Short mmCIF file of C-alpha atoms in Angstrom, two decimals:
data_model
loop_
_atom_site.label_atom_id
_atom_site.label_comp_id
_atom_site.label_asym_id
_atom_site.label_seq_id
_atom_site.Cartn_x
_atom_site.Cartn_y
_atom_site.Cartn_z
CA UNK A 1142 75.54 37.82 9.21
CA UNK A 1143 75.66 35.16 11.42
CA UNK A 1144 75.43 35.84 15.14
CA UNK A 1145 77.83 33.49 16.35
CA UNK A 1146 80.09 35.03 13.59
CA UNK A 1147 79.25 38.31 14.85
CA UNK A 1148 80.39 37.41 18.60
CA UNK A 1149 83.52 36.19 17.32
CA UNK A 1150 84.71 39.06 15.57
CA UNK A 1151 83.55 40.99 18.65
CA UNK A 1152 85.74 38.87 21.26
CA UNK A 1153 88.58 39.50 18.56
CA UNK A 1154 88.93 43.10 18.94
CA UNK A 1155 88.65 42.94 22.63
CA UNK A 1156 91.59 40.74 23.29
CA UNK A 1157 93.84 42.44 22.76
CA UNK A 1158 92.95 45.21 24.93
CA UNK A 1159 92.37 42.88 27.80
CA UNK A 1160 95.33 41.14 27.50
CA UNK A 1161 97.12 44.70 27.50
CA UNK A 1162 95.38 45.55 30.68
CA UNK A 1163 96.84 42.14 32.00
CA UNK A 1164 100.24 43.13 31.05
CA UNK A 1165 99.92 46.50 32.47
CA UNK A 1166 98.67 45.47 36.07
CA UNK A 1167 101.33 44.87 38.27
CA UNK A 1168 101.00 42.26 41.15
CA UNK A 1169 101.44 44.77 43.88
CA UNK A 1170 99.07 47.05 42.41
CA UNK A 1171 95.78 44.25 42.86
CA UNK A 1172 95.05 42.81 47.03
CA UNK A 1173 96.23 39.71 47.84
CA UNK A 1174 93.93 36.53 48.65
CA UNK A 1175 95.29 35.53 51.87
CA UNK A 1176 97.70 36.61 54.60
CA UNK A 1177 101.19 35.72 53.69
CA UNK A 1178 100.60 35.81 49.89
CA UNK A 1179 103.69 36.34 48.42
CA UNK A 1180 104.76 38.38 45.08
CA UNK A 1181 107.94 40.67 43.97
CA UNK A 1182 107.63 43.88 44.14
CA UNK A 1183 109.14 46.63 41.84
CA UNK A 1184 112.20 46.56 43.58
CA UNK A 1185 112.95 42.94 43.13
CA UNK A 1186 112.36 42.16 46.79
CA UNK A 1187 109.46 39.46 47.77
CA UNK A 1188 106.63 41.49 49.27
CA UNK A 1189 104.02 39.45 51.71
CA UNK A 1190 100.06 40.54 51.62
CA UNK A 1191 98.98 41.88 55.14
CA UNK A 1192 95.12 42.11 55.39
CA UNK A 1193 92.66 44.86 56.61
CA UNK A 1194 91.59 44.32 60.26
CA UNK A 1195 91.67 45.87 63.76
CA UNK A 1196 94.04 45.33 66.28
CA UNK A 1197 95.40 46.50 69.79
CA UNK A 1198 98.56 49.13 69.31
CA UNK A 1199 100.41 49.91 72.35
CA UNK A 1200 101.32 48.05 75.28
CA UNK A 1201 99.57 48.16 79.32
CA UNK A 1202 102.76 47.65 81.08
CA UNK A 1203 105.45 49.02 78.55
CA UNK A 1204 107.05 52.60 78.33
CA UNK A 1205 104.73 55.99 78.70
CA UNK A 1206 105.22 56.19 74.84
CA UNK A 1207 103.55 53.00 74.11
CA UNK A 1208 100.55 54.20 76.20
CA UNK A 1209 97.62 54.02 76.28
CA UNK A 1210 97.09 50.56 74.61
CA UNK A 1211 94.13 50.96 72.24
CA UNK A 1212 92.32 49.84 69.14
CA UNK A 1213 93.48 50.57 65.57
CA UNK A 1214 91.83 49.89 62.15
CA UNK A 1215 93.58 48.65 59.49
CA UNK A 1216 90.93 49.50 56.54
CA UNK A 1217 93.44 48.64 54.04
CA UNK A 1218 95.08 45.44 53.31
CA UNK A 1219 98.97 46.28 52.11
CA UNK A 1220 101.65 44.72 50.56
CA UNK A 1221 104.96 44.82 52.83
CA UNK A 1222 108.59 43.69 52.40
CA UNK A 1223 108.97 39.92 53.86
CA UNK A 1224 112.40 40.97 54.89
CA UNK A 1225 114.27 44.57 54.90
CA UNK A 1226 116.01 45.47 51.76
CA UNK A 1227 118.97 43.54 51.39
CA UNK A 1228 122.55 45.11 50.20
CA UNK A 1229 122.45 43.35 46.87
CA UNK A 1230 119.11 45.47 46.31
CA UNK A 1231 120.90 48.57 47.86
CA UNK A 1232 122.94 47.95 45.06
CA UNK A 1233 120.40 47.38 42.04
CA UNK A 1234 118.78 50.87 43.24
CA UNK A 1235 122.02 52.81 42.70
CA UNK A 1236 122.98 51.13 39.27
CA UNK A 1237 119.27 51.97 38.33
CA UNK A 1238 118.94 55.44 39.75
CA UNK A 1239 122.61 56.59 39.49
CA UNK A 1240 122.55 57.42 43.62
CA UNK A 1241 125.80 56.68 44.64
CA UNK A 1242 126.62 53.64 46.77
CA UNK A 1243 127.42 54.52 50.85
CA UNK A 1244 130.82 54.36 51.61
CA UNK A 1245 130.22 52.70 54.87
CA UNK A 1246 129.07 49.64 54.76
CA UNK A 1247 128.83 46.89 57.43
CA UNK A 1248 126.90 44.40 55.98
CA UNK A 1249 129.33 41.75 54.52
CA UNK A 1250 127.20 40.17 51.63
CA UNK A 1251 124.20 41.01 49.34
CA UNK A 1252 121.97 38.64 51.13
CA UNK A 1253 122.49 40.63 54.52
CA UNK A 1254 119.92 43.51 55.14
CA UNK A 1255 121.47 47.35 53.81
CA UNK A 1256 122.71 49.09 57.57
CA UNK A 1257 122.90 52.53 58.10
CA UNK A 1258 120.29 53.82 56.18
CA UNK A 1259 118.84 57.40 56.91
CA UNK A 1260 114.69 58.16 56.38
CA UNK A 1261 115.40 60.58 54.07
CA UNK A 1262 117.33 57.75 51.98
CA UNK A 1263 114.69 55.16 52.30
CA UNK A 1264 112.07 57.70 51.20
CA UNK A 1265 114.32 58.27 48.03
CA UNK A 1266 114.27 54.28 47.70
CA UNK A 1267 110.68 53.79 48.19
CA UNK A 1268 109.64 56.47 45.78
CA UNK A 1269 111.93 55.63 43.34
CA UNK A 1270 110.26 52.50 43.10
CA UNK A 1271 106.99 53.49 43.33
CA UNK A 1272 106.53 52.17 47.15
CA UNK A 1273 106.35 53.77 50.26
CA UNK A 1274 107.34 53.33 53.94
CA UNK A 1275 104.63 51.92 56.31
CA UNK A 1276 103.09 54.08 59.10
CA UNK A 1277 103.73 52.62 61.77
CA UNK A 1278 100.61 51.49 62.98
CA UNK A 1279 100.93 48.74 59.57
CA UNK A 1280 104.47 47.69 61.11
CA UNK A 1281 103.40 47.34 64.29
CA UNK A 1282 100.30 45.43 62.85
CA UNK A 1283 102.21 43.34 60.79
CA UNK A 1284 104.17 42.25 63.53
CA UNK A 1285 101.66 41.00 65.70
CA UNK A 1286 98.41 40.51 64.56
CA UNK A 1287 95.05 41.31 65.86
CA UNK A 1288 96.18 38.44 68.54
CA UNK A 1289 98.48 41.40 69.96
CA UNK A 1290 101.48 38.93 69.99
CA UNK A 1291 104.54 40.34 72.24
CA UNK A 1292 106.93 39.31 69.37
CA UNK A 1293 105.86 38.37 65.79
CA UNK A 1294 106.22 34.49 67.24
CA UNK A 1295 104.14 34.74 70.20
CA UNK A 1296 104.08 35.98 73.70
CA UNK A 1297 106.87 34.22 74.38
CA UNK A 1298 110.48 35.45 74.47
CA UNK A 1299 113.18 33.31 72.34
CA UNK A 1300 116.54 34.36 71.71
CA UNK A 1301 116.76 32.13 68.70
CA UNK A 1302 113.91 33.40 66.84
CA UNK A 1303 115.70 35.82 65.60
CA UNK A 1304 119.37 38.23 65.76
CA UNK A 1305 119.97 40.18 69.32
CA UNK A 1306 122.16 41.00 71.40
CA UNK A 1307 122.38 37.19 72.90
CA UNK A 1308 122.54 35.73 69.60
CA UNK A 1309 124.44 37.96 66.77
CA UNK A 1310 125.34 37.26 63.51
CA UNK A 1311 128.73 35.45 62.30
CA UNK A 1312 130.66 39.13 62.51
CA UNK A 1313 129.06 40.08 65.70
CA UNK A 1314 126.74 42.21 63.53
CA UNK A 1315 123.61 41.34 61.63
CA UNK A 1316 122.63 38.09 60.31
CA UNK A 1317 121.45 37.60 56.48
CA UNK A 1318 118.08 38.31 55.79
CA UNK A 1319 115.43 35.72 56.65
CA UNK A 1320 117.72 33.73 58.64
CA UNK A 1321 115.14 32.74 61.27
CA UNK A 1322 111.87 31.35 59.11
CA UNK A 1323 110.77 30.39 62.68
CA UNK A 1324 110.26 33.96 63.93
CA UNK A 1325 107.84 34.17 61.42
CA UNK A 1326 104.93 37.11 62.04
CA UNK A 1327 101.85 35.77 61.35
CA UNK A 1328 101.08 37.69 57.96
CA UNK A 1329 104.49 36.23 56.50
CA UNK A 1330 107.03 39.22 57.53
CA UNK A 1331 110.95 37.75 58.70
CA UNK A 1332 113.19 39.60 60.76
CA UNK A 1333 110.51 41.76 62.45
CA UNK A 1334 112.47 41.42 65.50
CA UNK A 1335 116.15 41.57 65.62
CA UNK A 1336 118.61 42.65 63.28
CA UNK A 1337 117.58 45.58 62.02
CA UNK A 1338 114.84 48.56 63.18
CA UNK A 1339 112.61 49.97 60.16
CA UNK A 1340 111.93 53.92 59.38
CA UNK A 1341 108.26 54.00 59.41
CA UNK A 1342 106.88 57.03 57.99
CA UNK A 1343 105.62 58.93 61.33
CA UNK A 1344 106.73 61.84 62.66
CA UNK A 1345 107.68 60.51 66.44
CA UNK A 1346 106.01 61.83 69.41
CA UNK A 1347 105.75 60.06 72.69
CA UNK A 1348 102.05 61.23 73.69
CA UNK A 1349 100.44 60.46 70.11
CA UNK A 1350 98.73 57.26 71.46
CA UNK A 1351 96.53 59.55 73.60
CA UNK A 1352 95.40 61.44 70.50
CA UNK A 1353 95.37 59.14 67.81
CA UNK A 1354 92.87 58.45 65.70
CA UNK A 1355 91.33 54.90 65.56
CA UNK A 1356 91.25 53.77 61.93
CA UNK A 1357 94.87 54.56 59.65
CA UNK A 1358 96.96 56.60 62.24
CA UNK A 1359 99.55 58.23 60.79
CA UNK A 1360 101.49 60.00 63.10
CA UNK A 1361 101.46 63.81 63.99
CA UNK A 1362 101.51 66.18 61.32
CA UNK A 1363 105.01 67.60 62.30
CA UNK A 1364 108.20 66.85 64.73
CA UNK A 1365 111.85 66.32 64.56
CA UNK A 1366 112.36 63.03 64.59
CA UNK A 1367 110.97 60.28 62.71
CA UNK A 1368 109.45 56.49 63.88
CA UNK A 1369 111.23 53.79 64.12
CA UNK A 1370 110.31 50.38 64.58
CA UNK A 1371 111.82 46.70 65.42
CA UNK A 1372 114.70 45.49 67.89
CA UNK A 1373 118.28 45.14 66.40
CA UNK A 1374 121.27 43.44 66.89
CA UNK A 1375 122.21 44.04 69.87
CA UNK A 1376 118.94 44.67 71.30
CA UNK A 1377 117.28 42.48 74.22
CA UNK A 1378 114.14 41.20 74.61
CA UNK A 1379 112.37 44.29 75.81
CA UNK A 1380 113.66 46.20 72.87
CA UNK A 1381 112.70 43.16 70.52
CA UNK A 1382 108.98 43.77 71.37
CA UNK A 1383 106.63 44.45 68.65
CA UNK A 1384 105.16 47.54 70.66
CA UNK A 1385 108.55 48.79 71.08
CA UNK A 1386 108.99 52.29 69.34
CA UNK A 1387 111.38 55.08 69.49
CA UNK A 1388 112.63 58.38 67.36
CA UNK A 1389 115.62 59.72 65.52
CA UNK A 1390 116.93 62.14 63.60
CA UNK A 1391 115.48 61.79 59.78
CA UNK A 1392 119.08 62.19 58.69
CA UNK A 1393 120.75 59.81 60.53
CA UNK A 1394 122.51 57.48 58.27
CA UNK A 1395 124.77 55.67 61.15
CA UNK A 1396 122.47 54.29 63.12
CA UNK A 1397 120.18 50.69 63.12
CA UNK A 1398 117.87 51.99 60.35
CA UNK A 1399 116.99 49.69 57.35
CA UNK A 1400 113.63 49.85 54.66
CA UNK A 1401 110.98 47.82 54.40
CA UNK A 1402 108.88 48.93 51.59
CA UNK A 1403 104.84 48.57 51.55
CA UNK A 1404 102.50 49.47 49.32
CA UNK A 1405 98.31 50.10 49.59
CA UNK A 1406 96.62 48.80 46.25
CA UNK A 1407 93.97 51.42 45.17
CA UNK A 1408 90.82 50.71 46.18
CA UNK A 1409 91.77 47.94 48.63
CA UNK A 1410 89.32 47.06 51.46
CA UNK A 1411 90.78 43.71 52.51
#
């Protein structure tokens, strides 16, 4: 038989097994190219790629709980929500999961980020999806870069880079998601300051920095109250600074907490 015949019918029966491998492979689940790269994630929500490198967590001059300021690793470039989850994809999650909708809600419209959100309920999201919650060395990461910005902007503050306490949305509240493109992070991330806080997936403690490890911390093995990260609403600049953290109560559903899914391809070194 001919061998160029013979290739042919070889490539033939192949095809369609890589093509189902194409269909198979979701975008989240291979690394990005650059920082910023953008895709949608399971949930429907745009997801920005955030790099593997090392940067400096913590802050010299902040709170004792933000001390000492040392180096972290990042081995693993991860794919993290550009904004927090939005009630409109609140929404989507409990048609598609049959959890039913909070019956407090603040956030006027489905573009504005879901309020009031417990960790316990945006571990139910994440997983439901397929995601997970960063630690909070990624957040802190994402938010400032391995330049150590103050705020995901710069070192400078700005009260209208994003929604605080000086510049609150059109109820006094939150503002839509994404509303300040300007307050960008430098890996793509919106709203890392302002609006709303994020569960991280960390237990809290506020001597950890003195212990923790220097590649992929992930918070103590046990506590009783969770990480969160991020100013608010009607935070100030202090509390809008990306070294800013603080605890609550993992079942807190009235408080500042929102989600911000991530996810770690497998194998991912960049």
């Amino acid at each position: 038989m001919n061998r160029l015949v013979v290739c042919a019918a070889v490539l033939a029966l192949l095809l369609p097994v890589t093509q189902g491998l194409a269909q198979t492979t979701k975008p989240w689940q291979t690394p990005g190219t650059r920082a910023g790269e953008e895709i949608v994630g399971p949930n429907g929500a745009k997801m920005v790629w955030v790099p593997a490198r090392e940067f400096t967590m913590g802050s010299v001059d902040g709170p004792a709980d933000e001390k000492p300021a040392h180096r972290v690793r990042i081995s693993k470039g991860f794919w993290l929500g550009k904004t927090a989850v939005t009630l409109g994809q609140w929404k989507r999650y409990c048609r598609e999961s049959g959890v039913p909708l909070k019956e407090e809600i603040l956030s006027p419209t489905d573009d504005y980020p879901m309020d009031g959100l417990s960790w316990v309920d945006v571990r139910k999201y994440c997983r439901f999806y397929g995601l997970a919650m960063p630690t909070e060395a990624q957040w802190e990461y994402a938010a400032r870069g391995s330049e150590g910005r103050t705020y995901p902007w710069g070192n400078w503050w700005d009260k209208n880079l994003c929604c605080n306490d000086d510049n609150v949305g059109p109820d006094g509240y939150t503002c839509p998601a994404g509303s300040y493109p300007k307050g960008v992070s430098w890996c793509g991330a919106l709203d890392m300051a302002g609006n709303l806080s994020t569960w991280c997936a960390d237990w809290y403690s506020e001597t950890y920095y003195a212990s923790s490890p220097s590649a992929d911390p992930t918070g103590p093995e046990k506590g009783t109250e969770r990480v969160e990260r991020g100013g608010y609403c009607w935070g100030d600049a202090d509390e809008c600074r990306s070294a800013r953290r603080f605890g609550d109560d993992p079942t807190n559903d009235g408080g500042s907490g929102s989600a911000r899914p991530c996810f770690t391809p497998v194998g991912t070194q960049g």
